[in-house]
Amino acid sequence: MSRPRPTLAAVAARAGVALSTASLVYSGSERVAPGTRERVLGAAAELGYGGPDPVARSLRSRRSGIVGAVVGERLMYAFRDPVAVLLLDGITEVLGPLGVGLLLLPGDRERSGPSVAQLSRVPLDAAVYATCGLEDDPALEHLRRRGVPVVAVEGPVADDLVLVGIEDRAGSAALAEHLRDLGHRRVAVVAMPLRLDGTRGPVDAARRSLVHYRDVRERLLGVEQVLGSVPAVEAAANAVEEGERAARALLDRPAATRPTAVVAQSDLLAAGVLRAAAALGLAVPGDLSVVGFDGVDLPWLAPAVLTTAVQPTQEKGRAAGRAAAALIEGRRPDDLVLPVELRVGTTTGPAPAAR
Amino acid sequence: MSRPRPTLAAVAARAGVALSTASLVYSGSERVAPGTRERVLGAAAELGYGGPDPVARSLRSRRSGIVGAVVGERLMYAFRDPVAVLLLDGITEVLGPLGVGLLLLPGDRERSGPSVAQLSRVPLDAAVYATCGLEDDPALEHLRRRGVPVVAVEGPVADDLVLVGIEDRAGSAALAEHLRDLGHRRVAVVAMPLRLDGTRGPVDAARRSLVHYRDVRERLLGVEQVLGSVPAVEAAANAVEEGERAARALLDRPAATRPTAVVAQSDLLAAGVLRAAAALGLAVPGDLSVVGFDGVDLPWLAPAVLTTAVQPTQEKGRAAGRAAAALIEGRRPDDLVLPVELRVGTTTGPAPAAR
DNA sequence: CTCGGCCGTCGAATCGATTCGATAGGTTGA
DNA sequence: TCAACCTATCGAATCGATTCGACGGCCGAG
């Protein structure tokens, strides 16, 4: 057991062939005689040889078969978000059959990016900024120097990155128009975190200027483009409880000043808003209309159907996977922006008559 | 851009030192003169050298800094389970600071294990069977031949694996005792999948003998050990909807033959049972008591508090991470079984009087 | 003034494979 | 029968670092 693992050289020696011939057997070359092949495979079996060492193979072929997924915060938080999970699933769906594995690169408690120390020890063919991405992330600079191509999903924008995104702004605008057409005039936004520092509460101009996430900024702009400036409350995380908390701050006041509609920047936050509304005894959509964003499956919302902008999350993941695969092969794929679709559910209705 | 990346040799040449000296600089050795160090670092900066190639480094050091996480099914299913997410989070919490990355090894549609083709291309220092693990998984055999040490969390049991688990049986037995003490005599089980083949429905002896998951088997045994043989319905997946579906089959019948308590093998399934009960107009715990397992945070269950066996999921993950780290260093850690704790909530009560 | 020791640097072997050009042996056509 | 060709196998260079033993020069001690 503690014996050193046999190498291909040992196998070749045992089979009585040259190292290069044995290698040919494993690389599936046609140019090796059936008898020889069997002899090599036989020797390998006898020695308990488990196949060519991936590291040595990578060294020569300049390819590790590993793509890094930068998820930006602790897994337990990142994966609470169904969008992140679906996205990763789409990526692996494409990469898996190609024999490429996905390496998780979570940030730790404090920083939002992965540690450069870890990054520099891991052989990456490409990296995907999956759920996050500060535009001044030091890890990004490191990847550049290493020559690791990067796909950014809703992430940082730069010329040397391939971008896969969705119509955040248009989708948000469509939701805002829907509310405007229903007569809503007092509309508020519950925003996803503008940056990962645990801040929550009303968003003022100063805070507003600190937005680090592209999708957050775009979704905000989409609403403002239709409704003008609207009050916004930031959630400390993209999670149901945070949505509820933010919504309470917005809704726990007399009807005359209370918003008649809330635009949550994600379905998760919208679920929280619905819970807050229920807790405060507000009827949806009678007293309050609520919209989300993403179109994720929230089974426990039933029978309510959330009005939201449905994005093709899994397809976005597949696109990111395809982009990474292309980059690995040395191609440079085009940026891609996927459409979102307005889904009108049962959580929006005409604005209550002004009193 | 398309220029080949500079190598350490190029940096050394530029700095006018030997390759080995340059290497010393990057390996943080004390035995290099400050002036030399600066000259090398300066040359590296000028050339845009991003640090030593991880692959080459791994080849020599026989260490890749990568641990594989076998999650057994598609990510989108695996990560719907909060237990899986928390477990992985615990693992990365330990491994991350050690500079070790976690590589996801999902199964594909059909097989439950990762493909050997993928496995054999990836440099692994160790592997963790995280949420799954067939005892006859071909991937396991492959890892053995490759000499990759394996940590099994609730997974396959074998002498050459390090096991990290919880008191599945005792926890289940405690739940069963709780129900027995409350006077329940007609108790049914909603079981997690016995194996990953999409089967759902009543579990007969034949099916029962096919159980491939240790935790499922143990939890079943725990209940039987207290209550004797009880009817069980298998869910096709560990998910809320599947729990609901299984529970409907169990509960949609006259009160005289309906179970008065349901033991769900996970909190997710228990949530489904609660939904089924609500849909059928059954009061909990008046008409029906429900228990789960895991102790995960299900915010949308509020204000109900699920009676369940709370396992230290995250600590289990940390333990698995520590075990993997130990194995990488050549140590052989002991198996570990963590305790679970009965949490009595509001979903269990005295059995309804027999009519 | 000289010798032992120490510190910083260098050479060379090594990790385990891939891959291309070369070669030996056998076949085929003229 | 011999040249021309194939084909299966082999040798050797290569990927990019790490690491250990050796070496040269500078210092202090005798």
Short mmCIF file of C-alpha atoms (C1' of nucleotides) in Angstrom, two decimals, chain A residues 17-18 20-21 31-33 36 59-60, chain D residues 7-16:
data_model
loop_
_atom_site.label_atom_id
_atom_site.label_comp_id
_atom_site.label_asym_id
_atom_site.label_seq_id
_atom_site.Cartn_x
_atom_site.Cartn_y
_atom_site.Cartn_z
CA VAL A 17 7.88 -2.54 -24.91
CA ALA A 18 9.18 0.99 -25.04
CA SER A 20 6.48 5.50 -25.87
CA THR A 21 4.63 2.45 -27.11
CA ARG A 31 -1.19 2.48 -34.73
CA VAL A 32 -0.47 -0.16 -32.17
CA ALA A 33 -0.80 -3.90 -32.82
CA THR A 36 0.98 -5.38 -28.07
CA LEU A 59 2.28 19.24 -18.05
CA ARG A 60 2.90 18.02 -21.55
"C1'" DT D 7 3.55 -0.31 -40.27
"C1'" DA D 8 4.49 -1.18 -35.65
"C1'" DT D 9 7.80 0.16 -32.37
"C1'" DC D 10 11.42 2.82 -30.43
"C1'" DG D 11 14.59 6.99 -28.81
"C1'" DA D 12 14.97 11.20 -27.35
"C1'" DA D 13 13.52 15.77 -26.65
"C1'" DT D 14 10.20 18.27 -24.03
"C1'" DC D 15 6.71 20.24 -20.70
"C1'" DG D 16 8.17 23.73 -16.16
#
